[in-house]
C-alpha positions as CSV (number, residue, x, y, z in Angstrom):
1,M,-15.2,35.5,9.2
2,T,-16.9,32.8,11.4
3,T,-14.7,30.2,12.9
4,V,-15.6,26.8,14.3
5,T,-14.2,23.9,16.4
6,M,-13.1,20.7,14.8
7,G,-16.3,19.1,15.9
8,E,-18.3,21.7,14.1
9,T,-16.1,21.2,11.0
10,L,-17.1,17.5,11.0
11,G,-20.7,18.6,11.3
12,S,-21.3,17.2,14.8
13,D,-22.5,19.4,17.6
14,S,-21.4,19.2,21.2
15,P,-23.6,16.8,23.2
16,D,-23.6,19.2,26.1
17,A,-25.1,21.9,24.0
18,E,-27.8,19.6,22.5
19,P,-31.2,19.9,24.0
20,A,-32.5,16.7,25.6
21,T,-35.4,16.6,23.1
22,Q,-32.9,16.4,20.2
23,Q,-31.1,13.3,21.6
24,P,-33.6,10.7,20.4
25,K,-33.4,12.3,16.9
26,R,-29.6,12.2,17.0
27,R,-29.7,8.5,18.0
28,A,-32.1,7.9,15.2
29,R,-29.6,9.4,12.8
30,L,-26.6,7.5,14.2
31,L,-28.3,4.0,14.0
32,P,-28.6,4.0,10.2
33,A,-25.2,5.6,9.9
34,A,-23.6,2.8,12.0
35,A,-25.5,0.2,10.1
36,A,-24.4,1.6,6.7
37,V,-20.7,1.8,7.8
38,T,-20.9,-1.7,9.3
39,G,-22.7,-3.1,6.2
40,G,-20.2,-1.6,3.8
41,T,-17.2,-2.7,5.8
42,T,-18.7,-6.2,6.0
43,L,-19.0,-6.3,2.2
44,I,-15.4,-5.3,1.8
45,G,-14.3,-7.8,4.4
46,M,-16.2,-10.6,2.7
47,H,-14.3,-9.9,-0.5
48,A,-11.0,-9.8,1.4
49,L,-11.7,-13.3,2.8
50,L,-11.3,-14.7,-0.8
51,Y,-7.6,-14.1,-0.6
52,G,-7.1,-15.9,2.7
53,N,-3.9,-15.3,4.5
54,W,-2.2,-13.8,1.5
55,L,0.2,-10.9,2.2
56,I,2.4,-9.4,-0.4
57,D,6.1,-10.0,0.2
58,D,7.0,-6.3,0.2
59,A,4.7,-5.8,3.3
60,A,7.0,-8.2,5.2
61,I,9.9,-5.8,4.7
62,T,7.9,-3.3,6.9
63,F,7.1,-6.2,9.3
64,A,10.9,-6.8,9.7
65,Y,11.6,-3.2,10.4
66,A,8.7,-3.0,12.9
67,R,10.2,-6.0,14.7
68,S,13.7,-4.3,14.8
69,F,12.3,-1.0,16.1
70,A,10.2,-2.8,18.7
71,D,13.2,-4.9,19.8
72,G,15.3,-1.7,20.2
73,L,17.6,-2.5,17.2
74,G,16.7,0.7,15.3
75,P,16.2,0.9,11.5
76,V,17.7,-2.4,10.5
77,V,16.0,-5.1,8.4
78,Q,17.5,-7.9,10.5
79,P,19.8,-8.1,13.5
80,G,23.4,-7.2,12.6
81,A,22.5,-5.4,9.4
82,P,23.5,-1.8,8.8
83,A,21.0,0.9,9.3
84,V,19.2,1.5,6.1
85,E,15.8,3.1,5.5
86,G,14.4,0.2,3.6
87,Y,10.8,1.2,4.2
88,S,8.9,4.2,2.7
89,N,5.9,4.1,5.0
90,P,6.9,5.5,8.5
91,T,3.4,5.9,9.8
92,W,2.3,2.4,8.9
93,T,5.6,1.0,10.3
94,A,4.8,2.9,13.6
95,L,1.4,1.2,13.8
96,L,3.0,-2.2,13.4
97,V,5.6,-1.3,16.0
98,L,2.8,-0.4,18.4
99,G,1.0,-3.6,17.6
100,R,4.1,-5.6,18.5
101,L,4.8,-3.7,21.7
102,V,1.3,-4.4,23.0
103,G,1.5,-8.1,22.0
104,L,-1.0,-8.1,19.1
105,F,1.5,-8.5,16.2
106,D,4.5,-10.8,15.5
107,H,4.1,-12.9,18.7
108,G,2.0,-15.9,17.9
109,T,-1.6,-16.6,17.2
110,I,-4.9,-14.9,18.0
111,F,-8.0,-17.1,17.8
112,G,-5.8,-19.6,16.0
113,I,-4.8,-17.2,13.3
114,P,-1.1,-16.0,13.0
115,D,-1.1,-12.5,14.3
116,Y,1.3,-11.3,11.6
117,V,-1.7,-12.0,9.3
118,L,-4.6,-11.0,11.6
119,F,-3.3,-7.7,13.0
120,P,-2.6,-5.9,9.6
121,K,-5.8,-7.2,8.1
122,V,-8.0,-6.3,11.1
123,L,-6.3,-2.8,11.1
124,A,-7.2,-2.5,7.4
125,L,-10.8,-3.5,8.2
126,L,-11.0,-0.8,10.9
127,L,-9.5,1.8,8.5
128,C,-12.1,0.8,5.9
129,A,-14.8,1.5,8.5
130,G,-13.1,4.9,9.1
131,I,-13.2,5.6,5.3
132,L,-16.9,4.8,5.1
133,A,-17.6,6.9,8.2
134,A,-15.9,9.9,6.4
135,C,-18.1,9.2,3.4
136,H,-21.2,9.3,5.6
137,V,-20.1,12.6,7.0
138,A,-19.9,14.0,3.4
139,A,-23.2,12.4,2.3
140,A,-25.1,13.7,5.3
141,R,-24.4,17.2,4.1
142,V,-26.0,16.8,0.6
143,T,-28.6,13.9,0.8
144,Q,-31.5,13.0,3.0
145,R,-30.4,9.3,2.9
146,P,-26.7,9.5,3.8
147,W,-26.8,5.8,4.9
148,L,-27.8,4.7,1.4
149,A,-25.0,6.7,-0.2
150,T,-22.5,5.3,2.3
151,L,-23.6,1.8,1.6
152,A,-23.3,2.5,-2.1
153,V,-19.7,3.6,-1.7
154,G,-19.0,0.5,0.4
155,G,-20.5,-1.7,-2.3
156,L,-18.5,-0.1,-5.0
157,L,-15.3,-0.5,-3.1
158,A,-16.2,-4.1,-2.2
159,I,-16.5,-5.1,-5.8
160,T,-13.2,-3.4,-6.8
161,P,-10.4,-6.0,-6.6
162,S,-7.7,-3.4,-6.9
163,F,-9.0,-1.7,-3.7
164,V,-9.6,-4.9,-1.7
165,I,-6.4,-6.7,-2.7
166,W,-4.1,-3.9,-1.8
167,T,-6.0,-2.7,1.2
168,F,-5.6,-6.2,2.8
169,S,-2.1,-6.9,1.4
170,G,-0.3,-5.9,4.6
171,L,0.9,-2.7,2.9
172,E,0.1,0.9,4.0
173,N,-2.7,1.4,1.4
174,P,-5.7,1.4,3.9
175,L,-4.0,4.1,6.1
176,Y,-3.1,6.1,3.1
177,A,-6.7,6.0,1.7
178,F,-8.1,6.8,5.2
179,L,-6.0,9.9,5.6
180,I,-6.8,11.3,2.1
181,T,-10.5,10.5,2.4
182,W,-10.8,12.5,5.6
183,M,-8.8,15.4,4.0
184,A,-11.3,15.4,1.2
185,V,-14.4,15.2,3.4
186,L,-13.2,17.9,5.9
187,V,-12.5,20.4,3.1
188,F,-15.8,19.4,1.4
189,R,-17.8,20.2,4.5
190,A,-15.9,23.3,5.2
191,V,-16.6,24.8,1.8
192,L,-20.3,24.0,2.0
193,D,-20.5,25.5,5.5
194,D,-18.5,28.6,4.4
195,R,-15.9,27.8,7.0
196,L,-12.9,27.2,4.8
197,L,-10.9,30.0,6.4
198,N,-10.9,28.3,9.8
199,P,-7.4,28.1,11.5
200,K,-8.3,24.8,13.0
201,L,-9.2,23.4,9.6
202,A,-6.0,24.7,8.1
203,L,-4.0,23.0,10.8
204,A,-6.0,19.8,10.4
205,M,-5.5,19.7,6.7
206,G,-1.8,20.4,7.0
207,G,-1.4,17.7,9.6
208,L,-3.3,15.1,7.6
209,A,-1.2,15.9,4.5
210,A,1.9,15.4,6.6
211,L,0.7,12.0,7.7
212,A,-0.1,11.1,4.1
213,A,3.4,12.2,3.1
214,L,4.8,10.0,5.8
215,T,2.6,7.0,4.7
216,R,3.7,7.1,1.0
217,P,6.3,9.2,-0.7
218,E,3.8,10.6,-3.3
219,G,1.7,11.7,-0.4
220,L,3.7,15.0,-0.5
221,I,1.3,16.1,-3.3
222,Y,-1.6,16.4,-0.9
223,A,0.0,19.3,0.8
224,G,-1.5,21.2,-2.1
225,V,-5.1,20.3,-1.4
226,Y,-6.0,23.1,1.1
227,P,-3.9,25.9,-0.6
228,L,-5.4,25.1,-4.0
229,I,-9.0,25.2,-2.8
230,V,-8.4,28.4,-0.8
231,L,-6.8,30.0,-3.8
232,G,-9.7,28.8,-6.0
233,T,-12.2,30.7,-3.8
234,L,-10.0,33.7,-3.1
235,R,-11.7,37.1,-2.8
236,R,-9.9,40.4,-2.6
237,A,-11.5,41.3,0.7
238,M,-10.3,38.0,2.3
239,F,-6.7,38.1,0.9
240,G,-5.1,38.4,4.3
241,A,-7.1,35.6,5.9
242,C,-6.4,33.4,2.9
243,V,-2.7,33.9,3.2
244,R,-2.7,33.4,7.0
245,N,-4.6,30.1,6.7
246,I,-2.5,28.8,3.9
247,L,0.7,29.5,5.9
248,L,-0.8,27.7,8.9
249,S,-1.6,24.7,6.7
250,V,1.9,24.7,5.2
251,A,3.5,25.0,8.7
252,A,1.4,22.1,10.0
253,F,2.6,20.1,7.1
254,A,6.2,21.2,7.0
255,V,7.1,20.8,10.7
256,P,6.5,17.0,11.0
257,V,7.7,16.2,7.5
258,G,10.7,18.5,7.9
259,A,11.5,16.8,11.3
260,Y,11.4,13.4,9.7
261,F,13.6,14.4,6.8
262,A,16.1,15.9,9.3
263,W,16.1,12.6,11.2
264,R,16.5,10.7,8.0
265,Y,19.5,12.8,6.9
266,A,21.1,12.6,10.4
267,T,20.6,8.9,10.5
268,F,21.3,7.7,6.9
269,G,23.1,10.7,5.3
270,Q,20.5,11.1,2.5
271,L,17.3,12.8,1.9
272,L,15.5,9.9,0.2
273,S,14.7,6.4,1.5
274,S,16.6,3.5,-0.1
275,P,13.4,2.3,-2.0
276,S,12.9,5.8,-3.5
277,V,16.6,5.8,-4.7
278,A,16.4,2.3,-6.1
279,K,13.1,3.0,-8.0
280,S,14.7,6.0,-9.8
281,Q,11.6,8.2,-9.9
282,D,12.2,10.6,-12.8
283,L,10.5,13.9,-13.6
284,P,7.1,13.3,-15.3
285,T,6.7,13.5,-19.0
286,L,3.6,14.1,-21.1
287,Q,3.6,10.4,-21.9
288,D,3.3,9.6,-18.2
289,F,-0.1,11.3,-18.1
290,T,-1.5,8.8,-20.6
291,R,-1.4,6.2,-17.8
292,A,-4.7,7.6,-16.6
293,G,-6.1,5.3,-19.4
294,E,-5.1,2.3,-17.3
295,L,-7.6,3.4,-14.7
296,V,-10.3,3.8,-17.3
297,D,-9.5,0.4,-18.8
298,Y,-9.6,-1.2,-15.4
299,A,-12.9,0.3,-14.2
300,G,-14.5,0.0,-17.6
301,A,-15.0,2.9,-20.0
302,P,-18.9,2.9,-19.8
303,A,-18.8,3.2,-16.0
304,V,-16.2,5.9,-16.1
305,L,-18.1,7.8,-18.8
306,V,-21.4,7.7,-16.7
307,A,-19.5,8.8,-13.6
308,V,-18.0,11.8,-15.5
309,L,-21.5,12.5,-17.0
310,V,-23.3,12.7,-13.6
311,I,-20.5,14.8,-12.1
312,G,-20.6,17.1,-15.1
313,M,-24.4,17.4,-14.7
314,A,-24.0,18.4,-11.1
315,L,-21.4,21.0,-12.0
316,A,-23.4,22.4,-14.9
317,R,-26.4,23.1,-12.7
318,P,-26.6,26.0,-10.3
319,A,-26.6,23.5,-7.5
320,W,-26.0,24.9,-3.9
321,W,-23.4,22.2,-3.3
322,R,-21.4,22.7,-6.5
323,R,-18.5,24.5,-4.7
324,G,-18.2,21.4,-2.4
325,L,-18.1,19.1,-5.4
326,L,-15.3,21.2,-7.0
327,A,-13.4,20.9,-3.7
328,L,-13.8,17.1,-3.8
329,L,-12.4,17.0,-7.3
330,V,-9.1,18.6,-6.1
331,P,-7.8,15.7,-4.1
332,L,-9.2,13.3,-6.6
333,G,-7.4,15.1,-9.4
334,L,-4.1,15.1,-7.4
335,A,-4.6,11.3,-6.7
336,V,-4.8,10.7,-10.5
337,I,-1.8,12.9,-11.1
338,A,0.2,11.0,-8.5
339,Y,-0.8,7.7,-10.0
340,T,0.2,8.7,-13.5
341,V,3.6,10.2,-12.7
342,L,4.7,7.4,-10.3
343,E,7.1,4.8,-11.8
344,P,5.1,1.7,-12.2
345,D,6.3,-1.4,-10.4
346,W,5.9,-5.1,-11.0
347,M,2.8,-5.7,-8.8
348,S,-0.5,-6.2,-10.5
349,Q,-3.9,-4.8,-9.9
350,L,-3.0,-1.1,-9.8
351,R,-1.7,-0.9,-6.3
352,F,-1.1,2.8,-6.4
353,A,-4.7,3.6,-7.2
354,T,-6.3,2.9,-3.8
355,P,-7.2,6.5,-3.0
356,I,-8.6,7.0,-6.5
357,W,-11.2,4.3,-6.0
358,V,-12.4,5.8,-2.7
359,L,-12.6,9.4,-3.9
360,G,-14.0,8.4,-7.3
361,A,-16.7,6.2,-5.7
362,L,-17.6,9.0,-3.2
363,T,-17.8,11.8,-5.8
364,A,-19.7,9.7,-8.3
365,T,-22.2,8.5,-5.7
366,L,-22.9,12.0,-4.4
367,A,-23.4,13.3,-8.0
368,A,-25.7,10.3,-8.8
369,A,-27.7,11.0,-5.7
370,D,-28.1,14.6,-6.7
371,A,-29.3,13.5,-10.2
372,L,-31.8,11.1,-8.7
373,R,-33.1,13.7,-6.3
374,R,-33.7,16.2,-9.1
375,A,-35.3,13.7,-11.5
376,R,-39.0,12.8,-11.6
377,L,-40.1,9.2,-11.1
378,R,-39.6,8.2,-14.7
379,G,-36.3,9.9,-14.8
380,R,-35.2,8.1,-11.7
381,V,-36.1,4.8,-13.2
382,W,-34.0,5.5,-16.3
383,I,-31.1,6.8,-14.3
384,T,-31.2,3.7,-12.0
385,A,-31.4,1.4,-15.0
386,G,-28.5,3.2,-16.7
387,L,-26.3,2.9,-13.6
388,V,-27.1,-0.8,-13.2
389,G,-26.4,-1.3,-16.9
390,V,-23.0,0.2,-17.0
391,L,-22.0,-1.5,-13.7
392,L,-22.8,-5.0,-15.0
393,P,-19.8,-5.3,-17.4
394,T,-17.5,-3.7,-14.8
395,T,-18.7,-6.2,-12.2
396,A,-18.1,-9.0,-14.6
397,S,-14.6,-7.7,-15.4
398,F,-13.9,-7.3,-11.7
399,A,-15.0,-10.9,-11.0
400,T,-12.6,-12.2,-13.6
401,A,-9.8,-10.1,-12.1
402,T,-10.6,-11.4,-8.6
403,E,-10.5,-15.1,-9.7
404,T,-7.3,-14.5,-11.7
405,F,-5.5,-13.0,-8.8
406,R,-6.9,-15.5,-6.3
407,A,-5.6,-18.4,-8.5
408,Q,-2.2,-16.8,-9.1
409,P,-1.5,-14.0,-6.5
410,D,1.6,-11.8,-6.6
411,I,4.5,-13.3,-4.7
412,S,3.5,-13.8,-1.1
413,A,5.4,-13.2,2.2
414,C,4.9,-16.8,3.2
415,Y,6.4,-18.1,0.0
416,V,9.5,-15.9,0.4
417,A,9.8,-16.8,4.2
418,D,9.8,-20.5,3.2
419,R,11.7,-20.5,0.0
420,F,14.5,-18.0,0.7
421,G,14.5,-17.9,4.5
422,R,13.9,-21.4,5.9
423,I,15.3,-23.3,2.9
424,F,18.6,-21.4,2.9
425,N,18.8,-21.8,6.7
426,G,18.6,-25.5,5.9
427,Y,21.4,-25.2,3.4
428,A,23.6,-23.5,6.0
429,D,22.8,-26.3,8.5
430,V,23.7,-29.0,6.0
431,L,27.1,-27.4,5.4
432,G,27.6,-26.7,9.1
433,L,27.9,-23.0,8.6
434,S,27.4,-20.8,11.7
435,D,27.0,-17.7,9.6
436,G,27.0,-16.6,6.0
437,S,25.3,-14.3,3.5
438,L,22.7,-14.6,0.8
439,L,22.2,-12.4,-2.3
440,L,18.6,-12.4,-3.5
441,P,15.9,-10.2,-5.0
442,D,13.1,-11.0,-2.5
443,L,13.6,-9.6,0.9
444,G,10.4,-9.6,2.8
445,G,9.5,-12.9,4.4
446,S,13.1,-14.0,4.2
447,A,14.1,-11.0,6.5
448,L,11.8,-12.5,9.1
449,T,13.1,-16.1,9.0
450,S,16.7,-16.0,7.6
451,R,19.7,-16.3,10.0
452,L,22.0,-15.4,7.1
453,H,23.0,-11.8,6.3
454,L,20.8,-10.8,3.4
455,V,22.0,-8.7,0.5
456,D,19.2,-7.1,-1.4
457,M,20.0,-7.0,-5.1
458,A,16.8,-4.9,-5.6
459,G,18.4,-2.2,-3.5
460,L,15.4,-1.6,-1.2
461,T,17.4,-2.4,2.0
462,N,21.0,-1.9,0.6
463,H,22.3,1.6,0.0
464,R,25.1,0.6,-2.3
465,F,22.8,-1.5,-4.5
466,A,20.2,1.2,-4.5
467,E,22.7,3.7,-5.9
468,L,24.0,1.3,-8.5
469,V,20.4,0.4,-9.6
470,S,19.5,4.1,-9.7
471,D,22.5,4.9,-11.9
472,G,21.8,1.9,-14.2
473,D,25.3,0.6,-13.5
474,L,24.9,-3.0,-14.4
475,Q,28.6,-3.8,-14.5
476,G,29.0,-2.1,-11.1
477,Q,26.3,-4.3,-9.7
478,R,28.0,-7.4,-10.9
479,D,31.5,-6.3,-9.7
480,Y,30.0,-5.4,-6.3
481,V,28.6,-8.9,-5.9
482,F,31.5,-10.9,-7.1
483,D,34.5,-8.8,-6.1
484,E,33.3,-7.2,-2.8
485,V,30.3,-8.9,-1.2
486,K,31.2,-12.5,-2.3
487,P,28.0,-13.9,-0.7
488,T,27.9,-17.5,0.5
489,F,24.7,-18.2,-1.4
490,I,23.1,-16.6,-4.4
491,H,19.6,-16.9,-5.6
492,T,18.8,-15.5,-9.0
493,R,15.6,-15.6,-11.1
494,E,14.1,-13.7,-13.9
495,P,13.7,-10.8,-14.6
496,W,16.8,-10.2,-12.4
497,T,19.0,-12.8,-14.2
498,R,19.0,-10.9,-17.5
499,G,18.1,-7.5,-15.9
500,N,21.4,-7.1,-13.9
501,G,23.3,-9.9,-15.6
502,I,24.4,-11.5,-12.3
503,G,23.0,-14.9,-13.3
504,L,24.8,-14.7,-16.7
505,D,28.2,-13.5,-15.4
506,P,30.9,-16.1,-16.0
507,R,32.2,-15.4,-12.4
508,L,29.0,-17.2,-11.2
509,A,30.1,-20.5,-12.6
510,R,33.7,-19.9,-11.7
511,D,33.1,-19.2,-8.0
512,Y,29.8,-21.0,-7.3
513,Y,28.3,-24.5,-7.5
514,P,24.7,-24.8,-8.7
515,V,22.6,-26.3,-5.9
516,H,19.1,-26.2,-7.4
517,Y,17.6,-24.9,-10.6
518,D,14.1,-23.3,-10.4
519,I,11.6,-25.9,-11.6
520,Y,9.8,-23.3,-13.8
521,Q,12.6,-21.1,-15.1
522,G,15.5,-23.6,-15.3
523,T,19.2,-22.8,-15.6
524,P,20.9,-20.5,-14.5
525,N,17.9,-19.4,-12.3
526,G,18.0,-21.0,-8.9
527,D,20.3,-21.4,-5.9
528,W,24.1,-21.3,-5.9
529,V,26.7,-21.8,-3.2
530,R,30.2,-20.4,-3.0
531,K,32.7,-23.1,-3.7
532,D,35.0,-22.3,-0.8
533,A,32.0,-22.9,1.6
534,V,31.7,-26.5,0.5
535,P,34.2,-28.8,2.2
536,N,33.9,-31.8,-0.2
537,Q,31.8,-33.5,-2.8
538,A,29.8,-35.5,-0.2
539,A,28.7,-32.2,1.3
540,L,27.7,-30.8,-2.1
541,D,25.7,-34.0,-2.8
542,G,23.9,-33.7,0.5
543,L,23.1,-30.1,-0.1
544,R,21.6,-30.9,-3.5
545,A,19.6,-33.7,-2.1
546,Y,18.2,-31.4,0.5
547,A,17.3,-28.8,-2.1
548,T,15.6,-31.4,-4.3
549,E,13.4,-32.5,-1.5
550,H,12.5,-29.2,0.1
551,A,13.0,-26.4,-2.4
552,T,11.1,-28.2,-5.1
553,E,8.2,-28.8,-2.8
554,V,7.9,-25.1,-2.0
555,E,8.2,-24.1,-5.6
556,R,5.5,-26.4,-6.7
557,N,3.1,-24.8,-4.2
558,I,4.0,-21.2,-5.0
559,G,0.5,-20.2,-6.0
560,G,-1.4,-22.7,-3.9
561,W,-3.2,-22.2,-0.6
562,P,-0.4,-23.9,1.4
563,R,2.0,-21.1,0.6
564,R,-0.5,-18.6,2.2
565,Q,-0.2,-20.4,5.5
566,C,3.4,-20.6,6.7
567,G,3.2,-21.3,10.4
568,N,2.1,-19.6,13.5
569,T,5.3,-17.5,13.7
570,L,8.0,-16.2,11.4
571,E,11.2,-16.5,13.4
572,R,14.9,-16.1,12.6
573,G,16.6,-19.4,12.1
574,Q,13.6,-21.6,11.3
575,T,14.2,-24.4,8.8
576,T,10.9,-26.3,8.6
577,T,8.7,-24.8,5.9
578,G,5.3,-23.8,7.1
579,Q,6.3,-24.6,10.7
580,S,4.4,-23.6,13.7
């Protein structure tokens, strides 16, 4: 069996071995490739600009942990907090820590833009370029115009709001998609070049799967990509080589993942992160698999039908690259399975579907290119017209989704930093409190700006709450709050008020004064202060006056552009909303 180096697996020869006469041809190939990757990345970035400085609040939880790691505090969400693994994306966290250590993240501004906004978004843009570079590597193997296929993939991703929104949300989505795309492309090329049983490829696939698993919890599923493809091409004469390479891939996956799990258990005493515990991932049911219909509804049934049709046509023909296409379908299929079995969360725009859009766009584009290549002129005209026709309603639907999200985005880190960090710092200042605690459901931006000890009723950064939420123990959650924690301040809102009953528990009115009711949700949703923290009626009146002026102003702007710009820095103890 022939083996190759990693460079050969990627389809690039060593420059030293390349004759001088071939170098101009190589440069001629690289120029359109670079132009296609740059063009596609630019289209994606132009779409991302529509959302301005918006970052989802959950991303700021990772930002807070990155700050703590970089400052030598360890895995804590804020100084003085207990060690809790409140993040589920160690590799993305590590990149943010590196950014902070070199002065590019969480320090101030770069070119007048807050670096807590610029750094993760630029990193996402670079990863998009890496994704398109991988697509070009795949396309170069099956089409004479790989630059056009790459640009087509970039265009498809650029019009897909689900992909762009979550890639530039501050979360780990771009890194996750980058890793999975390169896994798919490496194995695609290896199958076509008959180099699947290459030890270096096996190690690379296992290592990339490990990185994917340490980027998102469901990334564990991609450890199966290489073994499944090897088993699918198993021949009796190569049984020993197949087993050896599968074991190599498994080892390359298991060592880093096992090491991280061992560190997790030694540090936190549990095998799952706190978010994984709180979200109570159950075993999948047959009903879960029907969630694949959400992907079809979002992309548009006609577009999905045509994509399936062109892929089916490529598989039905005795095409030389059919085995490679089947290999691409393995990670795509696993991505769809991972999406369907994951517990859905409250965020809109299918945030768990990011790798599906990339692999789906790449696979459909390569299959469409094959169909166009095989067709005569008239057939090419009809195929092109059909593709344009089915993309028109999808594009219109995507445009509506873009405008809807732009007008009313999911809760932003800036809003939470202002409303629950800086505003409650102001409450504490009005009452003259040097310390205190705050129970709330939104713990991203607030972890970066609050000087109060934060208690996360969602359980993402609180082991005890995570266990109570996982067990569905609503009474236990309420007793924990009112009998044990006794926070200085409480903020409650729907769906938490009715969900855990804390906002409806009679002990709330017994032990707490209402300070401010949410202008949209009304009583009992809003801010409460513990009665024994208020020295007199004058202090309570002053607190309520402060809330009326400041909390109301922030709430009125929750969906507006001002809430997407909240100052040049997010620092502990700030009180001025949107301060520089």
